[in-house]
Short mmCIF file of C-alpha atoms in Angstrom, two decimals:
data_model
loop_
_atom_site.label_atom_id
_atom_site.label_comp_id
_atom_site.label_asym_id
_atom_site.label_seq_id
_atom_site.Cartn_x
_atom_site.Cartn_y
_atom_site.Cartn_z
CA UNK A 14 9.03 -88.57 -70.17
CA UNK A 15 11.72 -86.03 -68.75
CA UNK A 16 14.36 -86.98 -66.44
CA UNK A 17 12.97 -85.52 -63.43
CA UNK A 18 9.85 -88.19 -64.07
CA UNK A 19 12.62 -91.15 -64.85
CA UNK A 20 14.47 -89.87 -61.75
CA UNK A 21 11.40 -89.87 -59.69
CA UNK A 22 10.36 -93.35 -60.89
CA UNK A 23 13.73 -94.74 -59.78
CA UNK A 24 13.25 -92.75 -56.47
CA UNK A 25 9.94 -94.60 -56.25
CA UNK A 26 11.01 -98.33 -57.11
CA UNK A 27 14.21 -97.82 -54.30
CA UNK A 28 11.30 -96.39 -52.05
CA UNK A 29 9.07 -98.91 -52.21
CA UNK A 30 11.93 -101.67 -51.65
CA UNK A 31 12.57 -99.42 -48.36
CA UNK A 32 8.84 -99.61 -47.47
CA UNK A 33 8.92 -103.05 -47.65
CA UNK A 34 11.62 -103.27 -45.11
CA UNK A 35 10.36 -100.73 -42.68
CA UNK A 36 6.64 -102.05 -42.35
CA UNK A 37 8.07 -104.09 -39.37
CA UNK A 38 8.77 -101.07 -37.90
CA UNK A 39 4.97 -99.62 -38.52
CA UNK A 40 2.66 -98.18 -35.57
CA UNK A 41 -0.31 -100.20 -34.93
CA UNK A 42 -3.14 -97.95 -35.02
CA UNK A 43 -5.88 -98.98 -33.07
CA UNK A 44 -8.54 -98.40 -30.67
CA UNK A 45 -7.16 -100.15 -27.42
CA UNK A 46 -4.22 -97.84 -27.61
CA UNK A 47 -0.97 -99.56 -27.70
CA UNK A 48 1.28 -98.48 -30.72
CA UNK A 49 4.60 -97.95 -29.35
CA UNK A 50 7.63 -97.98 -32.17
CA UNK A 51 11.32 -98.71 -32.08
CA UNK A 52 12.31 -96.75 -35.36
CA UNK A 53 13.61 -93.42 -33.28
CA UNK A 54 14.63 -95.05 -30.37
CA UNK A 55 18.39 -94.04 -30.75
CA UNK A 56 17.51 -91.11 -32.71
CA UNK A 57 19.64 -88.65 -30.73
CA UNK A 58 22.46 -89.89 -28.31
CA UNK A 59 22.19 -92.17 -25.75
CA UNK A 60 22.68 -89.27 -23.30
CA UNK A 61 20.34 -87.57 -24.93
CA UNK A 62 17.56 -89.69 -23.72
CA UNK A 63 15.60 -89.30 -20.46
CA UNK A 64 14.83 -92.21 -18.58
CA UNK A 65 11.18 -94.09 -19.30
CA UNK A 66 11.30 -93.95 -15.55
CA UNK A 67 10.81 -90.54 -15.91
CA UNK A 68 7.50 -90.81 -18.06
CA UNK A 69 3.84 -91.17 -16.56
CA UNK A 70 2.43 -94.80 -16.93
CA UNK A 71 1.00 -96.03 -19.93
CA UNK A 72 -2.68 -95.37 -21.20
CA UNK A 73 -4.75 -98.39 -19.91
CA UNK A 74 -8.49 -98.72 -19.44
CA UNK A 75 -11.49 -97.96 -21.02
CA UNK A 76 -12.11 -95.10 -23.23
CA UNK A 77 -15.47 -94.78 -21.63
CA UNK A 78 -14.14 -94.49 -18.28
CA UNK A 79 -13.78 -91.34 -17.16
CA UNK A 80 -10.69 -92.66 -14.82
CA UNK A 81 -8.91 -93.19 -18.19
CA UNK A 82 -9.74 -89.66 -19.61
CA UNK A 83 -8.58 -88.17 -15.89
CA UNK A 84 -5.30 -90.14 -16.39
CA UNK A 85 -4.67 -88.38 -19.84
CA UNK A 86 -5.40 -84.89 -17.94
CA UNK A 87 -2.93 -85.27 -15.69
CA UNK A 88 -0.24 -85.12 -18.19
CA UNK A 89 -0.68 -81.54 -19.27
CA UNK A 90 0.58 -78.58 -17.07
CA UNK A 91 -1.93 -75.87 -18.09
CA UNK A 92 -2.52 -73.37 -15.30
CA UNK A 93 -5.47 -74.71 -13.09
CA UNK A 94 -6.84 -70.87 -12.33
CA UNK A 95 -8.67 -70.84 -15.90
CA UNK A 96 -9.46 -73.48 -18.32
CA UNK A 97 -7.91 -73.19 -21.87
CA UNK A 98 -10.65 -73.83 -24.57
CA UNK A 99 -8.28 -72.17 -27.47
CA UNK A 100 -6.07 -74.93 -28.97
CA UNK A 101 -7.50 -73.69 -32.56
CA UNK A 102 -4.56 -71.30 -31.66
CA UNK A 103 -2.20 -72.85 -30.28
CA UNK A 104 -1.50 -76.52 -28.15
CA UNK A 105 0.20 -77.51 -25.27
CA UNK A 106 3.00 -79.98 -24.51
CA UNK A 107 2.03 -82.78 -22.25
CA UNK A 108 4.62 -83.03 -19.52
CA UNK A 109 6.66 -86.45 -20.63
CA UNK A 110 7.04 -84.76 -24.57
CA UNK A 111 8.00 -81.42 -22.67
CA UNK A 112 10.54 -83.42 -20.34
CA UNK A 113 12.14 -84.49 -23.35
CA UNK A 114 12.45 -81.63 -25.54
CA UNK A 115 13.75 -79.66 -22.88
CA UNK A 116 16.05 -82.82 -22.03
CA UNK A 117 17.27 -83.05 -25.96
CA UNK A 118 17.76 -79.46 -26.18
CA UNK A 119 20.57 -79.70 -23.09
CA UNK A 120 22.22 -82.45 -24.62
CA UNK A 121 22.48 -80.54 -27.94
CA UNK A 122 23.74 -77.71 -26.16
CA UNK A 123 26.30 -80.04 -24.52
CA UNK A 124 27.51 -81.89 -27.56
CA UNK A 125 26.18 -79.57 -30.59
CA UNK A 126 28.50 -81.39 -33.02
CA UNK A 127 27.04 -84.72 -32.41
CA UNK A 128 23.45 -83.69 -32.53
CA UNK A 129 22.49 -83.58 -35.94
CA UNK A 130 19.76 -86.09 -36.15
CA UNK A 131 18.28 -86.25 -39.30
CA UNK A 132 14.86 -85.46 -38.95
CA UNK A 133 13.99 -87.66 -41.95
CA UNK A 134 13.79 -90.49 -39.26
CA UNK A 135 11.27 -88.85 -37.16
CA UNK A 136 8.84 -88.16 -40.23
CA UNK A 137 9.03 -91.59 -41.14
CA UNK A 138 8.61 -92.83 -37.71
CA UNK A 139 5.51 -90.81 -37.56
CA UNK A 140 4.06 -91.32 -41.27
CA UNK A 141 2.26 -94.36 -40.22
CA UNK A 142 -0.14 -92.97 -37.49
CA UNK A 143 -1.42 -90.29 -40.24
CA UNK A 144 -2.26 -93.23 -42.68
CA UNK A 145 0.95 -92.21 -44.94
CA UNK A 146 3.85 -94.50 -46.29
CA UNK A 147 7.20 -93.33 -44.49
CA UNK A 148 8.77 -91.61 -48.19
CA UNK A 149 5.50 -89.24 -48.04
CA UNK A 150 5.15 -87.47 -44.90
CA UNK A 151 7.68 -84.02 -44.07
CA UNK A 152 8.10 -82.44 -41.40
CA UNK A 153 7.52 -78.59 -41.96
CA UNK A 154 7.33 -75.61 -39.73
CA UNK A 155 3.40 -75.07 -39.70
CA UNK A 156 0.42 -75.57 -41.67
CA UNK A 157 1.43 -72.45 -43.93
CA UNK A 158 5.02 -73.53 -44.34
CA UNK A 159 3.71 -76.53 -46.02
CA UNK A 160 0.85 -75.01 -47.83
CA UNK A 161 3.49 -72.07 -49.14
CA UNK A 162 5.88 -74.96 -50.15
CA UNK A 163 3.54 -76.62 -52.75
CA UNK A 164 1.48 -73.92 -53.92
CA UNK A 165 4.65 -71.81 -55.20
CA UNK A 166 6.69 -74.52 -56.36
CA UNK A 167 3.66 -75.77 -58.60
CA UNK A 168 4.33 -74.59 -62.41
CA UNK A 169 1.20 -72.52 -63.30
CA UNK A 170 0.41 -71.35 -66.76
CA UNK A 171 -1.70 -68.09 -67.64
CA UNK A 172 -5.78 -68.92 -67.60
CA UNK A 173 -5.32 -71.42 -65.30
CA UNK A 174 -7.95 -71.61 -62.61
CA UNK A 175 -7.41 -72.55 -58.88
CA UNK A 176 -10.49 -73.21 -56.84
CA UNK A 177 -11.03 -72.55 -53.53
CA UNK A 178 -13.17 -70.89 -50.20
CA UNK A 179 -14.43 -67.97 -49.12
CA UNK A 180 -13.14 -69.47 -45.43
CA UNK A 181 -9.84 -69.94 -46.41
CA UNK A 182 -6.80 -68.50 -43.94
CA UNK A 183 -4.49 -66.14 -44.68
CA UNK A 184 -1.83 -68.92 -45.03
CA UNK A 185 -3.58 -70.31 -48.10
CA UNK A 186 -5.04 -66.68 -49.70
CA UNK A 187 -1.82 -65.01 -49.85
CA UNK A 188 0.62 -67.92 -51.50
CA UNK A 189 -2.79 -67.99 -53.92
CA UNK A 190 -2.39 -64.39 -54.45
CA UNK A 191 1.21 -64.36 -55.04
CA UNK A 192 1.20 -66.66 -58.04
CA UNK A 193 -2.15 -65.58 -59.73
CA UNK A 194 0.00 -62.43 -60.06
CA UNK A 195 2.86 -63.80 -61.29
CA UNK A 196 1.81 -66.19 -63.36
CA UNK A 197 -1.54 -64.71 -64.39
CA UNK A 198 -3.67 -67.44 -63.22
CA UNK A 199 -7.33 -66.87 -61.73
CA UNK A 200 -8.33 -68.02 -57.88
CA UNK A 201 -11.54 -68.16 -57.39
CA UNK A 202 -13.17 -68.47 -54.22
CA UNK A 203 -16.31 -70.74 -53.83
CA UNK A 204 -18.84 -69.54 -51.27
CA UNK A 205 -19.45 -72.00 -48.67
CA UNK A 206 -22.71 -73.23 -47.40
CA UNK A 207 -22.90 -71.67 -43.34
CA UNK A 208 -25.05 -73.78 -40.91
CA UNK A 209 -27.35 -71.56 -38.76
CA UNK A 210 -30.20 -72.90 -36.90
CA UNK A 211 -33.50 -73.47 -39.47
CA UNK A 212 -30.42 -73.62 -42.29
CA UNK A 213 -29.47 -77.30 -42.07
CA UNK A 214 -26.21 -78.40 -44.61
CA UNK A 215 -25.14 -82.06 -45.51
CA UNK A 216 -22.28 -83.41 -47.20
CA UNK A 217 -23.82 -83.47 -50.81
CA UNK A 218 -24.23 -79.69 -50.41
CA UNK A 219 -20.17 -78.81 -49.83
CA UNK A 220 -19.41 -81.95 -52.74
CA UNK A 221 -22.12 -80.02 -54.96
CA UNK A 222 -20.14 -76.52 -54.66
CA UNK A 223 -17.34 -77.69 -55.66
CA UNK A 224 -19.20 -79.81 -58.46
CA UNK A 225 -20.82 -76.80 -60.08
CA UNK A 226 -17.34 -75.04 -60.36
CA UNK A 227 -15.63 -77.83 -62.22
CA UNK A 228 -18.32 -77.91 -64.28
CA UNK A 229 -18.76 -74.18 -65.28
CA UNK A 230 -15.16 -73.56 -65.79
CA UNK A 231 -14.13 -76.95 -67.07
CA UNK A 232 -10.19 -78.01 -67.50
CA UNK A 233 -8.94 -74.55 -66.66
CA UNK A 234 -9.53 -76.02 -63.48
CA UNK A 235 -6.18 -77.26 -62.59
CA UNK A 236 -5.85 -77.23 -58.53
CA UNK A 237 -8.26 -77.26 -55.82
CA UNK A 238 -7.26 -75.83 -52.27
CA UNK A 239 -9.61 -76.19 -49.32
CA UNK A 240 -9.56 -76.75 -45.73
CA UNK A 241 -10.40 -79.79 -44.02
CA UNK A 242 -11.81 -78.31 -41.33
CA UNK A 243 -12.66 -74.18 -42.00
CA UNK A 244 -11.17 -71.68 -39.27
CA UNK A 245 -13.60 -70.02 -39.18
CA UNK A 246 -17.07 -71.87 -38.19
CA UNK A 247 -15.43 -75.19 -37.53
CA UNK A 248 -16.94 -77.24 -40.17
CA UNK A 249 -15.32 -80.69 -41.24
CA UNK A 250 -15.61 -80.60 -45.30
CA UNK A 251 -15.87 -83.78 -46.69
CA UNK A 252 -12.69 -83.84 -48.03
CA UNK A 253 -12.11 -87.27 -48.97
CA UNK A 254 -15.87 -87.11 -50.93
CA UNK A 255 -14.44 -83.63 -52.83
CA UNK A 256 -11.25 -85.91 -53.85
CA UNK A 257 -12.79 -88.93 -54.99
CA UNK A 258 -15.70 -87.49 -56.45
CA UNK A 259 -15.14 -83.96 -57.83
CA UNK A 260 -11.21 -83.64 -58.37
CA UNK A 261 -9.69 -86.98 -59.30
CA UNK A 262 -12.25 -88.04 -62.08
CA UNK A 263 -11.96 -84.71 -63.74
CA UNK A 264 -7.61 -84.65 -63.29
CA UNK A 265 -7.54 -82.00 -61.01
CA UNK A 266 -5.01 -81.97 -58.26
CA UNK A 267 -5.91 -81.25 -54.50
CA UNK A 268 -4.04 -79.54 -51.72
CA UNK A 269 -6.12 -79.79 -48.40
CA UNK A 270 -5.52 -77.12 -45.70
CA UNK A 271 -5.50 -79.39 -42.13
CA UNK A 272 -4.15 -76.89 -40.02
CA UNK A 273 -6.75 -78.74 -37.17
CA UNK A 274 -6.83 -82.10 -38.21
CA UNK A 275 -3.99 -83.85 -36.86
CA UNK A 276 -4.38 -84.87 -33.56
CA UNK A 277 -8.05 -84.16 -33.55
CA UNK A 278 -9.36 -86.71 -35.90
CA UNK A 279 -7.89 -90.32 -36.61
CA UNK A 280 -6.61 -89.17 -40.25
CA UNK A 281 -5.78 -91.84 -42.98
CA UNK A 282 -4.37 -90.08 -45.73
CA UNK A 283 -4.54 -92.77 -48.24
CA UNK A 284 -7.72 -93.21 -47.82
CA UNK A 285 -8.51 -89.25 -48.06
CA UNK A 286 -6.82 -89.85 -51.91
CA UNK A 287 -5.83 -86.11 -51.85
CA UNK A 288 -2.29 -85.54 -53.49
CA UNK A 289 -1.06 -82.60 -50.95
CA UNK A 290 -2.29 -82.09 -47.20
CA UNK A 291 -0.56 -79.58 -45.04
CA UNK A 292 -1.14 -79.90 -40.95
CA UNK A 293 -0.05 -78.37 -37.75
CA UNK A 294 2.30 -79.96 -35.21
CA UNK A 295 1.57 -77.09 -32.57
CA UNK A 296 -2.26 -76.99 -31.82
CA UNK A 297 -4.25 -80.23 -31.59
CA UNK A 298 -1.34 -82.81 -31.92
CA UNK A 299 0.63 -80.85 -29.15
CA UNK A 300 3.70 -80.78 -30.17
CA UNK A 301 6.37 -77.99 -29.70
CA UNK A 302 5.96 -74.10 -32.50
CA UNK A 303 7.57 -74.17 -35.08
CA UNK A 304 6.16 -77.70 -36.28
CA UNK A 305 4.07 -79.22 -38.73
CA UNK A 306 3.48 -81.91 -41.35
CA UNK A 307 3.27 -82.04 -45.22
CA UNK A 308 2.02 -84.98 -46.96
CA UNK A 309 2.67 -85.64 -50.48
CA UNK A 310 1.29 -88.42 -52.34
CA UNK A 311 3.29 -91.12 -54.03
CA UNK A 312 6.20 -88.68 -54.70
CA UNK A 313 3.94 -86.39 -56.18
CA UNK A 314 3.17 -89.31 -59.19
CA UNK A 315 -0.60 -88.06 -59.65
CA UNK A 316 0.38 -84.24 -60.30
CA UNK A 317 2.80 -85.71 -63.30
CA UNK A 318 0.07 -87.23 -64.38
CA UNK A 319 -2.61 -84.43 -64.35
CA UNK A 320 0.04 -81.82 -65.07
CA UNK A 321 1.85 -83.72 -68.07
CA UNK A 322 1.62 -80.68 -69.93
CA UNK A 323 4.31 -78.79 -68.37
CA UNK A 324 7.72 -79.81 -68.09
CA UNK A 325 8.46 -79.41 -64.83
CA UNK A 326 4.71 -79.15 -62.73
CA UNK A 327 6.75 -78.94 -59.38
CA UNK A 328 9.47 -76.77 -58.52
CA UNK A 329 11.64 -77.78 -55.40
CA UNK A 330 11.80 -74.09 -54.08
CA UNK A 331 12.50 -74.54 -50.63
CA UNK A 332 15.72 -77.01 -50.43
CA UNK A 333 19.31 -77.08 -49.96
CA UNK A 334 19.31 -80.67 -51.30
CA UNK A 335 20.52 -82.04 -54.89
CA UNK A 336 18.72 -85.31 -54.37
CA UNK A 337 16.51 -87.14 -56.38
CA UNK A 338 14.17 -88.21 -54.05
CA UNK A 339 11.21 -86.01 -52.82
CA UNK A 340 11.03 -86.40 -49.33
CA UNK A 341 14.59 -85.84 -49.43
CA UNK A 342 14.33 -82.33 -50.94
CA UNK A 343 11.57 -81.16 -49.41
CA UNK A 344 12.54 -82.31 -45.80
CA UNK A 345 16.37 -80.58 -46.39
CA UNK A 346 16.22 -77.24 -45.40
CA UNK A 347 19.42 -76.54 -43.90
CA UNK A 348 19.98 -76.34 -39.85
CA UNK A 349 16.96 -77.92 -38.13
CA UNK A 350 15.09 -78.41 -34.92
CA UNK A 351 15.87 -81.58 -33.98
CA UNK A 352 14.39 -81.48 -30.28
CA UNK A 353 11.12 -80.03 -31.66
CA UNK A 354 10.67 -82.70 -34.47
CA UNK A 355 11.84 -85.11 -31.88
CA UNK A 356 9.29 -83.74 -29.44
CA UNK A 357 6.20 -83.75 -31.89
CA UNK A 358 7.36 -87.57 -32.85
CA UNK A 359 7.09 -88.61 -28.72
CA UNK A 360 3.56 -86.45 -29.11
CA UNK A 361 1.92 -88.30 -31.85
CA UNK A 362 3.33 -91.49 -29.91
CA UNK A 363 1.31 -90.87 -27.03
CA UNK A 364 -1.65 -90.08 -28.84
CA UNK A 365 -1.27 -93.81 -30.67
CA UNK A 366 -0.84 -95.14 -27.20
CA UNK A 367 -4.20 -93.55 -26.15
CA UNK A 368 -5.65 -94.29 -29.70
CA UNK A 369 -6.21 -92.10 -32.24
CA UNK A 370 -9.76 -93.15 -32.50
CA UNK A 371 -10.77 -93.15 -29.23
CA UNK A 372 -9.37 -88.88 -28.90
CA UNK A 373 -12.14 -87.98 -32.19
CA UNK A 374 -14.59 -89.66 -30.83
CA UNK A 375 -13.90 -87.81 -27.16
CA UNK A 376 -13.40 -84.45 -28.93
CA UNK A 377 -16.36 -84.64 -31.17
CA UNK A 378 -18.58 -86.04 -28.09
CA UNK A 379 -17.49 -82.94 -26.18
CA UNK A 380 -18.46 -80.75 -29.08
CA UNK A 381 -21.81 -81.99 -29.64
CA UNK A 382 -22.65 -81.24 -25.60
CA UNK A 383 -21.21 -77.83 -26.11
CA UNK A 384 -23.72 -77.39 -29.08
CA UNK A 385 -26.70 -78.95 -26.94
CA UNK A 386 -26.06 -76.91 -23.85
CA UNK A 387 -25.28 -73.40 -26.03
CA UNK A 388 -28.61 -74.20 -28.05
CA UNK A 389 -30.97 -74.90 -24.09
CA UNK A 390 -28.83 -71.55 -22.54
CA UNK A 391 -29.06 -69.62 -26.18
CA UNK A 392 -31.96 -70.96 -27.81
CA UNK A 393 -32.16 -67.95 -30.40
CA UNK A 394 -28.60 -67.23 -30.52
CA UNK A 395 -27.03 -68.23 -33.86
CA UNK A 396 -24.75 -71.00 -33.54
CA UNK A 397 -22.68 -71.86 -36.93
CA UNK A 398 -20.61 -74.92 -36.06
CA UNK A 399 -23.34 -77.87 -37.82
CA UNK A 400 -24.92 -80.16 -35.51
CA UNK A 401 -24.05 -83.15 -38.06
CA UNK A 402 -21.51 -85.39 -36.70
CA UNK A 403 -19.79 -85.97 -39.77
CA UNK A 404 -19.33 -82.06 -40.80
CA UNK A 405 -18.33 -81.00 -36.82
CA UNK A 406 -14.81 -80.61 -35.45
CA UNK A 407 -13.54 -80.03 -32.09
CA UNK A 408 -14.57 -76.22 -32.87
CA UNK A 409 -17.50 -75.01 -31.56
CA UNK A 410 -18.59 -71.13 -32.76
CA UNK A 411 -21.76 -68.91 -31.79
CA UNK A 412 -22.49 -65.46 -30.98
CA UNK A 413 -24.79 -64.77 -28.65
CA UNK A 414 -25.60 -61.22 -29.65
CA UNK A 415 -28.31 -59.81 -31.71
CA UNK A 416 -26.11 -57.64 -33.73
CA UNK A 417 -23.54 -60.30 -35.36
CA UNK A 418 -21.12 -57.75 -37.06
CA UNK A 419 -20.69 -56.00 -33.92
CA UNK A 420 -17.31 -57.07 -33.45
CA UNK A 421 -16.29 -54.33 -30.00
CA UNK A 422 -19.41 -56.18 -28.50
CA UNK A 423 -18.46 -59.57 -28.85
CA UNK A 424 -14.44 -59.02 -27.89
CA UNK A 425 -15.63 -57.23 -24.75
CA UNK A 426 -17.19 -60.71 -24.32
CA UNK A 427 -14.29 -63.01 -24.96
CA UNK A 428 -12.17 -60.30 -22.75
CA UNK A 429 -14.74 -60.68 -20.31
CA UNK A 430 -14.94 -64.33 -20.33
CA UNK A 431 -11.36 -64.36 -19.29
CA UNK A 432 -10.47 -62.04 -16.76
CA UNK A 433 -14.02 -62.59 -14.53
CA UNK A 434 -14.48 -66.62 -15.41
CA UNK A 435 -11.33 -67.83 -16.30
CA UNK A 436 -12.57 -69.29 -19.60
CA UNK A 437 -10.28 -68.67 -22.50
CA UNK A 438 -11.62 -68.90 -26.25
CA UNK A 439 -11.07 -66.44 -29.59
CA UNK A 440 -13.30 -64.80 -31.57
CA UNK A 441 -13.16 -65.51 -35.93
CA UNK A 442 -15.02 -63.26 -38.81
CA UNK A 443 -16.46 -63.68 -42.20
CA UNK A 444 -18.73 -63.63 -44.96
CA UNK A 445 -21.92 -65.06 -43.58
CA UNK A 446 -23.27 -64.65 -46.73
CA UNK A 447 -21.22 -64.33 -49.77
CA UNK A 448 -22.95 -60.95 -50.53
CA UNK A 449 -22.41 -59.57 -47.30
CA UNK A 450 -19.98 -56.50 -46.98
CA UNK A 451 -20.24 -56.60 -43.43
CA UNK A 452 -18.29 -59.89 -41.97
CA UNK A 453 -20.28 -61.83 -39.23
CA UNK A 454 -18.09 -62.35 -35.99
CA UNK A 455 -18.37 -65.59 -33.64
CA UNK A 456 -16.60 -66.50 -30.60
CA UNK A 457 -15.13 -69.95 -31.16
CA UNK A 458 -14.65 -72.61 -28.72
CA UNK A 459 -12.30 -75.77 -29.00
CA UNK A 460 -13.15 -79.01 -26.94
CA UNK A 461 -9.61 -81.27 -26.60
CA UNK A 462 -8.58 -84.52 -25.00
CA UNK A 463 -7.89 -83.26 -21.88
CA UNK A 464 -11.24 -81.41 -21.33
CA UNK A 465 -14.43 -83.30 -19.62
CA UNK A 466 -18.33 -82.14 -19.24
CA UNK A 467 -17.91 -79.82 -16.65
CA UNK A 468 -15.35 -78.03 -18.11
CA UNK A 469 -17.90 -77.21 -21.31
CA UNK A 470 -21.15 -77.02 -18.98
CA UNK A 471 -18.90 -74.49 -16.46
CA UNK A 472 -18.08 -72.63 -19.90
CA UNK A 473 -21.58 -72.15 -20.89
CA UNK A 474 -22.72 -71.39 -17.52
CA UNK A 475 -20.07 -68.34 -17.20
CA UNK A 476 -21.13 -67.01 -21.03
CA UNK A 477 -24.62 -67.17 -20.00
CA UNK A 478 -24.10 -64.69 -16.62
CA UNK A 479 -22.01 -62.63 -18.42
CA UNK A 480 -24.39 -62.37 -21.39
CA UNK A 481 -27.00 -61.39 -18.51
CA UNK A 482 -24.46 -58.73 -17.25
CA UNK A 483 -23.97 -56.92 -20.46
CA UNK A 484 -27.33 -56.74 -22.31
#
């Protein structure tokens, strides 16, 4: 065993001694909302906090009223002359997390010596509401920050084999890139299965791709990198499935892409079993840029395990800490943000307040009308987001066009869809087929908490003129 593993193992032991301590301290996840903390109460200065007074009331009522829902609305500032439908891209602050960034970010500019707040605190105030113990969750810059992080501090060998998608970002292809050069390792990228209309997919199908390739190329296989939810047609892989029953019994170690996860579905790492899972702060969970979370599993026990061939499988390349401990070294990267990790923690505490539960099932309710009413305006456009509830997401993507690789066409219609309706959504590209030189383009459409029917029926009403107006 080499010191790093002994050192680890101690880190572990005093970490689980400190879990033991802090679970009275844990959010209560559940569906009637309440789960309010006081770890981070006195996080910053006294001075530095703005009065509850200040904050809208609390989130009570049913879920199923849509009084409740109206309540939640009222906390976000977007500008009332169009309705946002692209937080794929990029979030928005609700007021009372907004009121206190910009609040925190005063004080620090009154007392900057007495502001450093270590932001350790806020990621283990938070860990709980994503399912993680408080030593395993990091706060990061983004979704690629975190992703970057792991994949070029893992110790890769020549031969070696990473698996992932041919829907993969840019923020997982590159890092992959990088090291398959410099190490000589081999990414391969499976081609997904793309729902169309008459081409039904299921679970099994995504678990079976990945299946296949561990099978063909056998223990060469030695990470698997995926996204929870593709960018691209807004399908939900069946991540924890691919973990339990494709990567773990064959030793393989899995880093899960969840750029639009958090905040959007009710996520319980644990129970996902993946050993890395990279998320953003900034889009569904509406927190401030700049913000984002890495979860790493058990101090990273399981990739010693897999990896026991190589010295040193991780490499802390991102850290201006000497410590022992994992969290510690990932999580110190010099000069932070305080008001912006402070910001995303009062973020995911209003989303436990409303219930974590309660926003999937209202996202993923508004995305299956947007699917119904696109399929009764559209009924032989091709829409590519699946119409099973366990592989959607709170991205919707179609195109109504014939011509699917006409890509001027369809960012006319976006364009379009702006400036005359006052709709805002983004267009995405890829392979529809992995033999396809051509990419296939989509507009894509995200549904969020503080969206109702009418804003997705008013959405596909305006498409459906303009789609009139420029045939």
């Amino acid at each position: 065993m080499t010191n790093q593993q002994n050192n680890l193992l101690d880190s572990n032991q005093l970490q689980n001694e400190q879990l033991q301590n802090n679970e009275r301290r844990r959010f209560l996840k559940t569906t009637t909302g309440l789960a309010i903390t006081a770890a981070g109460a006195s996080l910053l200065p006294a001075s530095a906090h703005a009065s509850t007074d200040d904050f809208s009331e609390t989130f009570h009522g049913h879920h199923t009223d849509q009084r409740f829902w109206n309540k939640v609305r009222k906390e976000f500032i977007l500008n009332k002359r169009n309705t946002y439908m692209n937080i794929g891209t990029a979030g928005t602050m609700p007021k009372r997390v907004l009121k206190d960034y910009n609040h925190a970010n005063e004080q620090i500019s009154i007392n900057p010596w007495n502001s450093n707040i270590p932001t350790l605190d806020y990621a283990k105030q938070i860990a709980p509401s994503f399912g993680a113990a408080p030593h395993e969750l990091v706060l990061c810059r983004n979704t690629t920050d975190g992703l970057c992080t792991i994949i070029n501090g893992l110790q890769f060998e020549y031969g070696d084999i990473i698996l992932t998608t041919n829907h993969e970002h840019h923020g997982v292809t590159t890092p992959l890139k990088h090291v398959a050069e410099r190490y000589g390792a081999e990414v391969i990228e499976l081609a997904l299965p793309v729902y169309t209309p008459g081409n039904d997919v299921s679970v099994d199908d995504f678990v079976q791709v990945f299946a296949d390739a561990v099978s063909l190329y056998g223990n060469r296989v030695r990470l698997m990198v995926f996204s929870h939810v593709t960018f691209t047609t807004g399908t939900t892989l069946p991540a924890k499935q691919i973990c339990k029953k494709v990567a773990i019994p064959n030793g393989i170690v899995t880093l899960v892409d969840g750029a639009h996860t958090p905040g959007m579905f009710n996520l319980d790492f644990h129970d996902i079993d993946c050993d890395f899972y990279s998320g953003a702060g900034h889009k569904w969970q509406c927190g401030p840029g700049a913000t984002g979370f890495l979860y790493v599993r058990d101090n990273a026990s399981r990739l010693f395990e897999f990896w026991s061939d190589r010295e040193t499988p991780l490499w802390f390349i991102n850290t201006s800490s000497s410590s022992v401990e994992v969290q510690t070294k990932l999580q110190s990267v010099g000069q932070d943000n305080y008001p912006a990790k402070r910001a995303l923690a009062k973020a995911c505490e209003m989303w436990d307040e409303i219930g974590r539960d309660a926003i999937e099932k209202r996202i993923l309710d508004l995305s299956a009308l947007c699917k119904e009413e696109l399929a009764k305006k559209f009924p032989n456009a091709m829409i590519f987001a699946p119409n099973v509830r366990k592989l959607s997401s709170g991205l919707t993507t179609f195109n109504p066009f014939d011509d699917l690789t006409d890509s001027a066409l369809l960012t006319e219609f976006r364009d379009r869809l702006d400036e005359e309706y006052g709709y805002i959504v983004r267009t995405t590209s890829f392979y529809l087929d992995p033999n396809d030189s051509v990419k296939t383009y989509s507009l894509r459409i995200s549904t969020h908490l503080f969206h109702d029917d009418e804003d997705v029926k008013g959405l596909v009403k305006a498409m459906k003129q303009l789609y009139r107006d420029m045939r």
